Tab-separated table of C-alpha atoms and ligand atoms in Angstrom:
chain	number	residue	atom	x	y	z
A	1	MET	CA	19.871	-21.444	2.121
A	2	GLY	CA	20.985	-24.158	4.675
A	3	ASN	CA	20.277	-27.906	4.372
A	4	ARG	CA	17.269	-28.435	6.615
A	5	THR	CA	14.491	-30.594	5.175
A	6	ILE	CA	10.942	-31.629	6.041
A	7	THR	CA	9.782	-35.143	5.354
A	8	LEU	CA	6.272	-35.587	4.037
A	9	THR	CA	4.675	-39.065	3.901
A	10	ASP	CA	1.449	-39.994	2.104
A	11	ASN	CA	-0.079	-42.451	4.528
A	12	SER	CA	-2.243	-43.968	1.788
A	13	THR	CA	0.800	-45.016	-0.356
A	14	GLY	CA	3.537	-44.864	2.295
A	15	LYS	CA	5.553	-42.721	-0.154
A	16	SER	CA	7.815	-40.071	1.576
A	17	ILE	CA	9.593	-37.097	0.126
A	18	GLU	CA	12.188	-34.709	1.558
A	19	LEU	CA	11.361	-31.031	0.988
A	20	PRO	CA	14.080	-28.379	1.450
A	21	LEU	CA	13.539	-25.802	4.201
A	22	LEU	CA	15.004	-22.523	2.848
A	23	GLU	CA	16.468	-19.985	5.283
A	24	GLY	CA	16.474	-16.220	4.593
A	25	THR	CA	18.429	-13.369	6.207
A	26	ALA	CA	15.628	-13.000	8.772
A	27	GLY	CA	12.178	-14.436	9.495
A	28	ALA	CA	10.620	-17.868	9.260
A	29	PRO	CA	12.199	-20.403	6.913
A	30	VAL	CA	10.096	-21.442	3.939
A	31	LEU	CA	9.219	-25.030	2.751
A	32	ASP	CA	10.079	-25.381	-0.916
A	33	VAL	CA	7.048	-27.252	-2.253
A	34	ARG	CA	7.882	-26.914	-5.954
A	35	SER	CA	8.348	-30.639	-6.371
A	36	LEU	CA	5.241	-31.647	-4.365
A	37	ASN	CA	2.917	-32.145	-7.363
A	38	LYS	CA	5.435	-34.112	-9.371
A	39	GLU	CA	6.485	-36.302	-6.395
A	40	LEU	CA	3.180	-36.773	-4.500
A	41	GLY	CA	0.651	-35.642	-7.077
A	42	CYS	CA	-0.947	-33.002	-4.832
A	43	PHE	CA	-0.982	-29.203	-4.241
A	44	THR	CA	-0.791	-27.116	-1.098
A	45	PHE	CA	-4.088	-25.382	-0.037
A	46	ASP	CA	-3.812	-21.959	1.536
A	47	PRO	CA	-6.762	-19.537	0.780
A	48	GLY	CA	-5.649	-15.896	1.505
A	49	PHE	CA	-2.016	-17.075	1.344
A	50	LYS	CA	-1.816	-16.909	5.185
A	51	ALA	CA	1.023	-19.390	5.249
A	52	THR	CA	2.498	-18.984	1.777
A	53	ALA	CA	5.718	-17.221	0.643
A	54	SER	CA	5.015	-16.197	-2.936
A	55	CYS	CA	8.528	-15.059	-3.804
A	56	GLU	CA	12.071	-14.299	-2.643
A	57	SER	CA	12.744	-10.685	-2.070
A	58	THR	CA	15.429	-8.345	-0.792
A	59	ILE	CA	13.401	-5.198	-0.420
A	60	THR	CA	11.389	-5.083	2.861
A	61	TYR	CA	11.227	-7.255	5.918
A	62	LEU	CA	8.631	-7.121	8.762
A	63	ASP	CA	8.653	-8.990	11.994
A	64	GLY	CA	4.954	-9.324	12.949
A	65	ALA	CA	5.618	-10.595	16.463
A	66	LYS	CA	8.025	-7.848	17.394
A	67	GLY	CA	6.287	-5.125	15.310
A	68	GLU	CA	9.427	-4.342	13.382
A	69	LEU	CA	9.703	-3.011	9.769
A	70	MET	CA	12.905	-2.576	7.741
A	71	TYR	CA	13.404	-1.204	4.198
A	72	ARG	CA	16.586	-2.745	2.728
A	73	GLY	CA	17.705	-3.523	6.317
A	74	TYR	CA	17.164	0.016	7.688
A	75	PRO	CA	14.587	0.290	10.572
A	76	ILE	CA	11.608	2.400	9.631
A	77	GLU	CA	12.077	4.549	12.802
A	78	GLN	CA	15.522	5.660	11.678
A	79	LEU	CA	14.446	6.243	8.074
A	80	ALA	CA	11.414	8.373	9.261
A	81	GLU	CA	13.815	10.409	11.530
A	82	HIS	CA	16.697	10.984	9.185
A	83	CYS	CA	15.562	10.641	5.551
A	84	SER	CA	13.268	12.277	2.987
A	85	PHE	CA	10.663	10.300	1.045
A	86	LEU	CA	12.723	10.654	-2.115
A	87	GLU	CA	15.829	9.288	-0.370
A	88	VAL	CA	13.739	6.220	0.667
A	89	CYS	CA	12.502	5.962	-2.992
A	90	TYR	CA	16.150	5.734	-4.086
A	91	LEU	CA	16.790	3.167	-1.350
A	92	LEU	CA	13.915	0.924	-2.402
A	93	LEU	CA	14.735	1.163	-6.066
A	94	HIS	CA	18.565	0.822	-5.836
A	95	GLY	CA	19.094	-1.138	-2.619
A	96	ASP	CA	21.029	1.445	-0.639
A	97	LEU	CA	20.708	5.056	0.516
A	98	PRO	CA	22.025	7.721	-1.885
A	99	ASN	CA	25.093	9.862	-1.138
A	100	LYS	CA	24.742	13.567	-1.659
A	101	ASP	CA	25.471	13.530	-5.407
A	102	GLU	CA	23.185	10.516	-6.010
A	103	LYS	CA	20.383	12.146	-4.034
A	104	ASP	CA	20.674	15.440	-6.052
A	105	THR	CA	20.707	13.560	-9.364
A	106	PHE	CA	17.698	11.462	-8.354
A	107	VAL	CA	15.758	14.494	-7.190
A	108	ASP	CA	16.417	16.240	-10.525
A	109	GLU	CA	15.431	13.108	-12.471
A	110	ILE	CA	12.117	12.952	-10.581
A	111	ARG	CA	11.547	16.659	-11.094
A	112	TYR	CA	12.088	16.193	-14.879
A	113	HIS	CA	9.090	13.767	-15.042
A	114	THR	CA	6.503	15.616	-12.964
A	115	MET	CA	4.368	16.909	-15.886
A	116	ILE	CA	1.734	14.708	-17.480
A	117	ASN	CA	0.900	14.509	-21.179
A	118	GLU	CA	-1.709	17.165	-22.056
A	119	GLY	CA	-3.922	14.450	-23.390
A	120	LEU	CA	-4.201	13.008	-19.857
A	121	ARG	CA	-5.707	16.264	-18.637
A	122	THR	CA	-8.449	15.905	-21.309
A	123	PHE	CA	-8.863	12.229	-20.402
A	124	LEU	CA	-9.412	13.263	-16.767
A	125	SER	CA	-12.073	15.765	-17.709
A	126	GLY	CA	-14.199	12.879	-18.999
A	127	PHE	CA	-14.911	11.620	-15.435
A	128	ARG	CA	-17.977	12.791	-13.545
A	129	TYR	CA	-16.954	15.479	-11.033
A	130	ASP	CA	-18.239	13.286	-8.165
A	131	ALA	CA	-16.209	10.190	-9.179
A	132	HIS	CA	-14.150	8.778	-6.290
A	133	PRO	CA	-10.575	9.908	-6.768
A	134	MET	CA	-9.362	6.308	-6.443
A	135	ALA	CA	-11.591	5.361	-9.428
A	136	MET	CA	-9.982	8.206	-11.412
A	137	MET	CA	-6.469	7.152	-10.221
A	138	THR	CA	-7.014	3.568	-11.260
A	139	GLY	CA	-8.232	4.662	-14.716
A	140	VAL	CA	-5.610	7.299	-15.374
A	141	ILE	CA	-2.681	5.129	-14.178
A	142	GLY	CA	-3.843	2.304	-16.387
A	143	SER	CA	-4.015	4.744	-19.299
A	144	LEU	CA	-0.398	5.849	-18.889
A	145	SER	CA	0.681	2.951	-21.202
A	146	ALA	CA	-1.285	4.667	-23.968
A	147	PHE	CA	0.789	7.855	-23.501
A	148	TYR	CA	4.269	6.542	-22.651
A	149	HIS	CA	5.185	3.967	-25.325
A	150	ASP	CA	8.958	4.567	-25.225
A	151	SER	CA	9.810	2.887	-21.910
A	152	LEU	CA	7.901	-0.427	-22.022
A	153	ASN	CA	10.645	-2.834	-22.921
A	154	LEU	CA	10.724	-4.959	-19.740
A	155	ASN	CA	14.127	-6.380	-20.627
A	156	ASP	CA	15.814	-2.949	-20.790
A	157	PRO	CA	17.049	-1.888	-17.298
A	158	GLU	CA	17.192	1.748	-18.419
A	159	GLN	CA	13.578	1.681	-19.664
A	160	ARG	CA	12.507	-0.018	-16.398
A	161	MET	CA	14.129	2.753	-14.374
A	162	THR	CA	12.584	5.450	-16.593
A	163	THR	CA	9.176	3.949	-15.970
A	164	ALA	CA	9.859	3.920	-12.235
A	165	HIS	CA	10.907	7.557	-12.288
A	166	ARG	CA	7.845	8.509	-14.369
A	167	LEU	CA	5.448	6.743	-12.018
A	168	ILE	CA	6.950	8.262	-8.809
A	169	ALA	CA	7.057	11.710	-10.416
A	170	LYS	CA	3.636	11.672	-12.047
A	171	ILE	CA	1.434	10.050	-9.386
A	172	PRO	CA	1.307	13.279	-7.229
A	173	THR	CA	0.423	15.295	-10.325
A	174	ILE	CA	-2.350	12.854	-11.264
A	175	ALA	CA	-3.565	12.713	-7.645
A	176	ALA	CA	-3.839	16.476	-7.313
A	177	ALA	CA	-5.528	16.657	-10.751
A	178	THR	CA	-8.270	14.228	-9.623
A	179	TYR	CA	-8.928	16.497	-6.606
A	180	LYS	CA	-9.000	19.677	-8.689
A	181	HIS	CA	-11.328	17.959	-11.150
A	182	SER	CA	-13.689	17.029	-8.329
A	183	ILE	CA	-13.968	20.635	-7.127
A	184	GLY	CA	-14.134	22.216	-10.561
A	185	GLU	CA	-10.843	24.133	-10.189
A	186	PRO	CA	-8.155	24.346	-12.816
A	187	VAL	CA	-5.525	21.581	-12.735
A	188	LEU	CA	-2.170	23.156	-11.925
A	189	TYR	CA	1.114	22.427	-13.602
A	190	PRO	CA	3.868	21.124	-11.233
A	191	ARG	CA	6.289	23.645	-9.712
A	192	ASN	CA	9.781	22.130	-9.855
A	193	ASP	CA	11.203	24.879	-7.592
A	194	LEU	CA	9.411	23.136	-4.724
A	195	SER	CA	10.235	19.809	-2.962
A	196	TYR	CA	8.441	16.645	-4.049
A	197	THR	CA	5.862	16.933	-1.246
A	198	GLY	CA	5.795	20.781	-1.313
A	199	ASN	CA	4.928	20.587	-5.056
A	200	PHE	CA	2.105	18.076	-4.308
A	201	LEU	CA	0.659	20.498	-1.645
A	202	TYR	CA	0.902	23.335	-4.198
A	203	MET	CA	-0.951	21.325	-6.871
A	204	MET	CA	-3.656	20.443	-4.327
A	205	TRP	CA	-4.241	23.774	-2.676
A	206	GLY	CA	-2.729	26.357	-5.005
A	207	ARG	CA	-4.758	28.462	-7.468
A	208	PRO	CA	-3.612	30.345	-10.658
A	209	THR	CA	-4.972	33.495	-9.148
A	210	GLU	CA	-2.672	33.797	-6.139
A	211	PRO	CA	0.771	32.852	-4.860
A	212	TYR	CA	1.021	29.761	-2.614
A	213	GLU	CA	3.809	28.509	-0.443
A	214	PRO	CA	3.463	25.112	1.304
A	215	ASP	CA	3.267	25.112	5.072
A	216	PRO	CA	6.534	23.484	6.315
A	217	VAL	CA	4.689	21.480	9.111
A	218	ALA	CA	2.349	19.964	6.495
A	219	GLU	CA	5.188	19.342	4.113
A	220	GLN	CA	7.281	17.555	6.677
A	221	ALA	CA	4.379	15.505	8.081
A	222	LEU	CA	3.203	14.372	4.625
A	223	ASP	CA	6.740	13.536	3.551
A	224	VAL	CA	7.127	11.228	6.499
A	225	LEU	CA	3.678	9.678	5.831
A	226	PHE	CA	4.637	8.972	2.176
A	227	LEU	CA	7.817	7.344	3.519
A	228	LEU	CA	5.940	5.201	6.125
A	229	HIS	CA	3.596	3.952	3.348
A	230	ALA	CA	6.312	3.303	0.778
A	231	ASP	CA	6.493	-0.429	0.996
A	232	HIS	CA	5.263	-3.389	3.065
A	233	GLU	CA	6.555	-6.658	1.482
A	234	GLN	CA	3.932	-8.915	-0.107
A	235	ASN	CA	0.652	-7.101	0.928
A	236	ALA	CA	-2.451	-7.489	-1.201
A	237	SER	CA	-1.750	-4.619	-3.592
A	238	THR	CA	1.892	-5.445	-4.076
A	239	SER	CA	1.034	-9.132	-4.625
A	240	THR	CA	-1.490	-7.957	-7.219
A	241	VAL	CA	1.229	-5.927	-8.978
A	242	ARG	CA	3.471	-8.999	-8.998
A	243	LEU	CA	0.851	-11.350	-10.333
A	244	ALA	CA	-0.347	-8.900	-12.997
A	245	GLY	CA	3.238	-8.081	-13.941
A	246	SER	CA	4.218	-11.754	-14.153
A	247	SER	CA	2.315	-11.995	-17.419
A	248	GLN	CA	4.822	-9.502	-18.825
A	249	THR	CA	2.118	-6.823	-19.206
A	250	ASN	CA	3.277	-3.234	-19.170
A	251	PRO	CA	4.200	-1.819	-15.725
A	252	PHE	CA	1.474	0.946	-15.861
A	253	GLY	CA	-1.191	-1.760	-16.212
A	254	ALA	CA	0.334	-3.780	-13.378
A	255	ILE	CA	0.455	-0.692	-11.078
A	256	ALA	CA	-3.151	0.163	-12.000
A	257	ALA	CA	-4.178	-3.285	-10.803
A	258	GLY	CA	-2.330	-2.666	-7.520
A	259	THR	CA	-4.062	0.733	-7.222
A	260	ALA	CA	-7.506	-1.004	-7.513
A	261	SER	CA	-6.498	-3.567	-4.899
A	262	LEU	CA	-5.327	-0.853	-2.495
A	263	TRP	CA	-8.719	0.866	-2.675
A	264	GLY	CA	-10.464	-1.898	-0.736
A	265	PRO	CA	-11.456	-1.063	2.895
A	266	ALA	CA	-9.701	-4.170	4.120
A	267	HIS	CA	-6.474	-2.694	2.753
A	268	GLY	CA	-5.562	0.896	1.882
A	269	GLY	CA	-9.158	2.036	1.951
A	270	ALA	CA	-9.154	1.543	5.686
A	271	ASN	CA	-7.766	5.028	6.383
A	272	GLU	CA	-10.894	6.637	4.877
A	273	ALA	CA	-13.075	4.005	6.660
A	274	VAL	CA	-11.513	4.857	10.002
A	275	LEU	CA	-12.633	8.498	9.862
A	276	ARG	CA	-16.149	7.550	8.740
A	277	MET	CA	-16.193	5.059	11.676
A	278	LEU	CA	-15.046	7.692	14.185
A	279	ASP	CA	-17.758	10.028	12.818
A	280	GLU	CA	-20.341	7.259	13.224
A	281	ILE	CA	-19.185	6.556	16.791
A	282	GLY	CA	-19.539	10.282	17.426
A	283	SER	CA	-18.707	10.312	21.109
A	284	VAL	CA	-16.796	8.382	23.745
A	285	ASP	CA	-20.156	7.258	25.240
A	286	ASN	CA	-20.811	5.178	22.130
A	287	ILE	CA	-17.497	3.360	22.106
A	288	ASP	CA	-18.657	0.304	24.108
A	289	LYS	CA	-21.605	-0.137	21.707
A	290	PHE	CA	-19.298	-0.196	18.651
A	291	VAL	CA	-16.678	-2.390	20.327
A	292	ALA	CA	-19.496	-4.840	21.055
A	293	ARG	CA	-20.524	-4.733	17.378
A	294	ALA	CA	-16.895	-5.341	16.311
A	295	LYS	CA	-16.861	-8.513	18.477
A	296	ASP	CA	-20.261	-9.710	17.247
A	297	LYS	CA	-19.773	-12.385	14.601
A	298	ASN	CA	-23.266	-11.678	13.250
A	299	ASP	CA	-22.400	-8.018	12.693
A	300	PRO	CA	-20.192	-7.257	9.674
A	301	PHE	CA	-18.822	-4.164	11.473
A	302	ARG	CA	-15.148	-4.307	12.167
A	303	LEU	CA	-12.919	-1.885	13.992
A	304	MET	CA	-11.337	-0.212	11.047
A	305	GLY	CA	-7.616	0.543	11.410
A	306	PHE	CA	-7.329	-2.395	13.790
A	307	GLY	CA	-5.761	-5.767	13.106
A	308	HIS	CA	-3.165	-6.886	10.599
A	309	ARG	CA	-2.333	-10.125	8.773
A	310	VAL	CA	1.324	-9.961	9.793
A	311	TYR	CA	1.602	-7.582	12.835
A	312	LYS	CA	0.475	-9.292	16.004
A	313	ASN	CA	1.912	-6.348	17.904
A	314	PHE	CA	1.734	-2.621	17.438
A	315	ASP	CA	2.305	-1.653	13.787
A	316	PRO	CA	5.539	0.422	14.095
A	317	ARG	CA	4.141	2.884	11.590
A	318	ALA	CA	1.094	3.467	13.780
A	319	LYS	CA	3.328	4.449	16.649
A	320	ILE	CA	5.163	7.053	14.619
A	321	ILE	CA	1.916	8.414	13.062
A	322	LYS	CA	0.226	8.563	16.464
A	323	LYS	CA	3.062	10.757	17.760
A	324	MET	CA	2.977	12.922	14.605
A	325	ALA	CA	-0.801	13.333	14.925
A	326	HIS	CA	-0.309	14.997	18.344
A	327	ARG	CA	2.321	17.354	16.781
A	328	VAL	CA	0.220	18.292	13.723
A	329	LEU	CA	-2.925	18.981	15.845
A	330	GLN	CA	-0.816	21.382	18.037
A	331	ASP	CA	-0.376	23.495	14.852
A	332	TYR	CA	-3.671	22.826	13.152
A	333	GLY	CA	-6.038	22.773	16.157
A	334	ASP	CA	-7.365	19.942	18.125
A	335	ASP	CA	-9.752	17.344	16.648
A	336	PRO	CA	-12.218	15.553	18.942
A	337	ARG	CA	-11.765	12.453	16.819
A	338	MET	CA	-8.186	12.197	18.082
A	339	GLU	CA	-9.497	11.899	21.644
A	340	LEU	CA	-12.041	9.394	20.376
A	341	ALA	CA	-9.368	7.313	18.599
A	342	LEU	CA	-7.124	7.320	21.755
A	343	ARG	CA	-9.988	6.210	24.008
A	344	LEU	CA	-11.062	3.487	21.409
A	345	GLU	CA	-7.505	2.201	21.300
A	346	GLU	CA	-7.289	2.216	25.129
A	347	ILE	CA	-10.582	0.337	25.532
A	348	ALA	CA	-9.920	-2.227	22.750
A	349	LEU	CA	-6.431	-3.015	24.041
A	350	LYS	CA	-7.900	-3.905	27.447
A	351	ASP	CA	-10.611	-6.144	25.899
A	352	ASP	CA	-9.769	-9.839	25.751
A	353	TYR	CA	-11.344	-10.197	22.309
A	354	PHE	CA	-8.730	-7.932	20.757
A	355	VAL	CA	-5.890	-8.915	23.131
A	356	SER	CA	-6.388	-12.669	22.460
A	357	ARG	CA	-6.481	-12.101	18.714
A	358	LYS	CA	-3.500	-9.713	18.890
A	359	LEU	CA	-5.414	-6.967	17.201
A	360	TYR	CA	-3.554	-3.616	17.451
A	361	PRO	CA	-3.903	-0.286	15.700
A	362	ASN	CA	-2.322	-0.469	12.150
A	363	VAL	CA	-0.944	2.160	9.835
A	364	ASP	CA	-4.466	3.366	8.945
A	365	PHE	CA	-5.715	4.019	12.457
A	366	TYR	CA	-4.241	7.495	13.011
A	367	SER	CA	-3.167	8.618	9.562
A	368	GLY	CA	-6.613	9.910	8.536
A	369	ILE	CA	-6.637	12.246	11.564
A	370	ILE	CA	-3.527	13.942	10.137
A	371	TYR	CA	-4.879	14.034	6.605
A	372	GLN	CA	-8.071	15.586	7.785
A	373	ALA	CA	-6.186	18.162	9.843
A	374	LEU	CA	-4.173	19.106	6.754
A	375	GLY	CA	-7.444	19.714	4.844
A	376	PHE	CA	-7.680	16.564	2.735
A	377	PRO	CA	-11.228	15.231	2.134
A	378	TYR	CA	-11.825	11.679	3.205
A	379	GLU	CA	-11.943	10.469	-0.394
A	380	MET	CA	-8.318	11.557	-0.920
A	381	PHE	CA	-6.936	9.482	2.001
A	382	THR	CA	-6.342	6.303	0.027
A	383	VAL	CA	-4.925	8.400	-2.860
A	384	LEU	CA	-2.318	9.621	-0.351
A	385	PHE	CA	-1.507	6.052	0.487
A	386	ALA	CA	-1.102	5.272	-3.152
A	387	ILE	CA	1.346	8.161	-3.684
A	388	GLY	CA	3.568	6.601	-0.925
A	389	ARG	CA	3.141	3.027	-2.048
A	390	THR	CA	3.855	3.511	-5.772
A	391	VAL	CA	7.589	3.225	-5.151
A	392	GLY	CA	7.056	-0.042	-3.302
A	393	TRP	CA	4.915	-1.432	-6.130
A	394	ILE	CA	7.414	-0.453	-8.791
A	395	SER	CA	10.414	-1.748	-6.781
A	396	HIS	CA	8.796	-5.187	-6.409
A	397	TRP	CA	7.821	-5.158	-10.135
A	398	MET	CA	11.434	-4.312	-11.090
A	399	GLU	CA	12.820	-7.039	-8.757
A	400	MET	CA	10.443	-9.582	-10.329
A	401	VAL	CA	10.862	-8.751	-14.040
A	402	SER	CA	14.647	-8.401	-13.803
A	403	ASP	CA	14.872	-11.941	-12.447
A	404	PRO	CA	15.670	-14.286	-15.377
A	405	LYS	CA	13.837	-17.045	-13.471
A	406	MET	CA	10.569	-15.103	-13.486
A	407	VAL	CA	7.547	-17.292	-14.455
A	408	ILE	CA	3.907	-16.335	-14.901
A	409	GLY	CA	1.937	-16.671	-11.661
A	410	ARG	CA	-0.740	-19.353	-12.114
A	411	PRO	CA	-2.166	-20.746	-8.747
A	412	ARG	CA	-4.081	-24.070	-8.683
A	413	GLN	CA	-7.300	-24.947	-6.754
A	414	LEU	CA	-9.228	-27.521	-4.870
A	415	TYR	CA	-12.076	-28.338	-7.300
A	416	THR	CA	-15.376	-29.236	-5.514
A	417	GLY	CA	-17.760	-28.629	-8.393
A	418	ALA	CA	-19.826	-31.043	-10.427
A	419	ALA	CA	-18.191	-34.282	-11.559
A	420	ARG	CA	-18.027	-34.999	-15.355
A	421	ARG	CA	-21.513	-35.216	-16.846
A	422	ASP	CA	-23.053	-35.140	-20.374
A	423	VAL	CA	-25.079	-32.244	-21.778
A	424	PRO	CA	-28.822	-33.202	-21.791
A	425	PRO	CA	-31.015	-32.053	-24.734
A	426	ILE	CA	-32.820	-28.819	-23.831
A	427	GLU	CA	-36.209	-30.697	-23.806
A	428	SER	CA	-35.086	-32.689	-20.803
A	429	ARG	CA	-33.389	-30.002	-18.756
B	1	SDX	C1	-3.242	-2.373	5.478
B	1	SDX	O1	-0.864	-6.539	4.460
B	1	SDX	C2	-0.353	-5.320	4.669
B	1	SDX	O2	0.892	-5.224	4.917
B	1	SDX	C3	-1.311	-4.235	4.625
B	1	SDX	C4	-0.857	-2.834	4.999
B	1	SDX	C5	0.192	-2.281	4.026
B	1	SDX	O3	0.988	-1.500	4.445
B	1	SDX	O4	0.148	-2.753	2.874
B	1	SDX	O5	-0.303	-2.907	6.313
B	1	SDX	C6	-1.963	-1.807	4.996
B	1	SDX	O6	-4.050	-2.859	4.667
B	1	SDX	C7	-3.528	-2.384	6.926
B	1	SDX	C8	-4.882	-3.118	7.271
B	1	SDX	C9	-6.043	-2.071	7.019
B	1	SDX	N1	-7.341	-2.757	7.174
B	1	SDX	C10	-8.108	-2.500	8.255
B	1	SDX	O7	-7.794	-1.846	9.179
B	1	SDX	C11	-9.437	-3.159	8.180
B	1	SDX	C12	-9.796	-3.840	9.525
B	1	SDX	N2	-8.984	-4.939	9.734
B	1	SDX	C13	-9.396	-6.284	9.384
B	1	SDX	O8	-10.211	-6.298	8.222
B	1	SDX	C14	-8.321	-7.330	9.430
B	1	SDX	O9	-7.649	-7.161	10.580
B	1	SDX	C15	-7.306	-7.408	8.303
B	1	SDX	C16	-7.961	-7.522	6.979
B	1	SDX	C17	-6.360	-6.261	8.316
B	1	SDX	C18	-6.491	-8.691	8.560
B	1	SDX	O10	-7.335	-9.774	8.440
B	1	SDX	P1	-6.830	-11.306	8.600
B	1	SDX	O11	-5.369	-11.386	8.713
B	1	SDX	O12	-7.443	-12.124	7.476
B	1	SDX	O13	-7.333	-11.645	9.999
B	1	SDX	P2	-8.713	-12.444	10.228
B	1	SDX	O14	-9.792	-11.771	9.467
B	1	SDX	O15	-8.447	-13.879	10.033
B	1	SDX	O16	-8.967	-12.105	11.823
B	1	SDX	C19	-8.620	-12.914	12.845
B	1	SDX	C20	-9.642	-12.741	13.871
B	1	SDX	C21	-11.099	-13.077	13.295
B	1	SDX	O17	-11.805	-13.403	14.423
B	1	SDX	P3	-12.058	-15.034	14.672
B	1	SDX	O18	-12.622	-15.633	13.409
B	1	SDX	O19	-10.719	-15.595	15.068
B	1	SDX	O20	-13.074	-15.107	15.865
B	1	SDX	O21	-9.708	-11.392	14.323
B	1	SDX	C22	-10.914	-10.823	13.938
B	1	SDX	C23	-11.569	-11.714	12.911
B	1	SDX	O22	-12.951	-11.526	12.957
B	1	SDX	N3	-10.599	-9.404	13.473
B	1	SDX	C24	-11.310	-8.346	13.803
B	1	SDX	C25	-10.627	-7.294	13.154
B	1	SDX	N4	-9.574	-7.732	12.440
B	1	SDX	C26	-9.608	-9.113	12.621
B	1	SDX	N5	-12.362	-8.154	14.551
B	1	SDX	C27	-12.811	-6.915	14.645
B	1	SDX	N6	-12.262	-5.856	14.066
B	1	SDX	C28	-11.145	-5.953	13.346
B	1	SDX	N7	-10.631	-4.897	12.756
C-alpha cells in the first residue's frame, strides 16, 4: 500500500497528524481517514460521496478520464467481443474467466435454478396489471428470502454461492413474469434447452399455444448488453447493496434495496427516460430548444443518458452499444429516434456547456434504442439493466460479507439543527 502520508494540521490548536495515503493497483490513491475523529475530533464531509472511497475492492476498475472499464482486469471491449454474459458472471464471482469445463458446470448450475417457487407466481398475481415492472421486481426480489430459507447463512461460502446462482438464474424468470403479468398472458416456465438469454427471450415473447425460437441477432445483442451492464464498481445501487448488506441482513433483501436504487432516473432508470425524452423532442428541429433547457439552471430538465459521476470522457459501454444499435437496426428496421440521438450527441458535444463539464453519452443513451427495436416496452428497460447488474451486486455483496473485517456502514453528519432546548408546556407553545 506504499508509505506516502498526508499531514493535516488544525490551525486552531496547532495539532498535526500524518494520515496514510493508500495506493491500489490502478487509480487515485486514497487517504485513510479512519483515525481522524480520534486524533483531531472531526469527520470528513462529502455529500454524494464525490471524493470518498467507501471500500477496497478487487472486482471492477474504471478510469473516468480515459473512459476505460475493466472487470477483474479484463477490458470491457475484449469481454464484449469474446465472452458470453455467463462467462462474465463466472469472472465476477470467482475472479477469473472459466475454462471449458468450469464454464459448462457453471451454465448447468445456473440452469438448475431458473425455476421460481410456485408461491411466487401467486405472489406476483397480487400486483395490479399496470404496476411498473420495477415495482414488481423490487417486491418479488425482496420476498425471495421468504421462499429460500436454506441458503441464508452468510458465513457459509457454499450458501453464499448458492444464493448467487439462484439470483442470477431467477432474475430473468421473475423479469419475464412481471411482463407477462402486465399483459395478462400466462407466465411461462423456463426452457433449459435454450441459452441464458435465449431462455429469457422465450419467457418474454413465447406463448403456450405455439413454438418459439429466439432470434439469434436479438439473443446475441441482449447477451452483450447484459454483459456491459454487469458491474460498475461503487455506483449508487451497488453502494446501496453494500450498505444494506453490512447489517448482515439476508442477500435477497440487500439486492432488493439495490433494485429500488437502480430504478431512479438519475441511475438505471435513465434508459427509459432517454426514450421518453427522444419522443418529447420529436424531431431534429426541436433539439436546440431542449439543449437550451438542459443548460438552463431554472429548468429541471436534463439531457437523459448524458453525464456521469466518474466518466469525464465517452462511457466505453456507450461506444459499444452505439455500434450495436446500428447493427440491430439493420435487421429490425430503422428508427428515427436513432437519427435524433446521433444528432443530439453531435450538437451537445460541440456545445461548450457540455464540453466544459465533460458531459458525454453514458451507458443509457443508446441502449433503449436497441431494447425498443427488440420489442421491449419502455417500462422493461430498467428491468433489463437489473438482469445484467444482479451479478455485480451479488459479487460485491459476497466480497464484503466474506471479509472478516466487515463492519456495519454507519456514516456521520454535520448537524445544523436546533441547539439543546427544553420542552415548553403545551400552553406556552
Ligand atoms: C448510470 O455511477 C455509475 O456508475 C452509474 C452507471 C452504472 O453503470 O451503474 O454508469 C449507470 O446511472 C449512468 C447515469 C444515468 N443517468 C443519466 O443519464 C441522468 C442524466 N445525468 C445526470 O443526472 C448526471 O450526469 C449524473 C447523475 C449521471 C451525474 O451527476 P453528478 O456526477 O452528480 O454531476 P453533477 O450533477 O454535479 O453535474 C455537474 C454539472 C452540473 O452543472 P453545474 O452545477 O456545474 O453548472 O453538469 C451538469 C450539472 O447541472 N449536468 C448536466 C447533466 N449532467 C450533469 N446538465 C444537463 N444534462 C445532464 N445530463
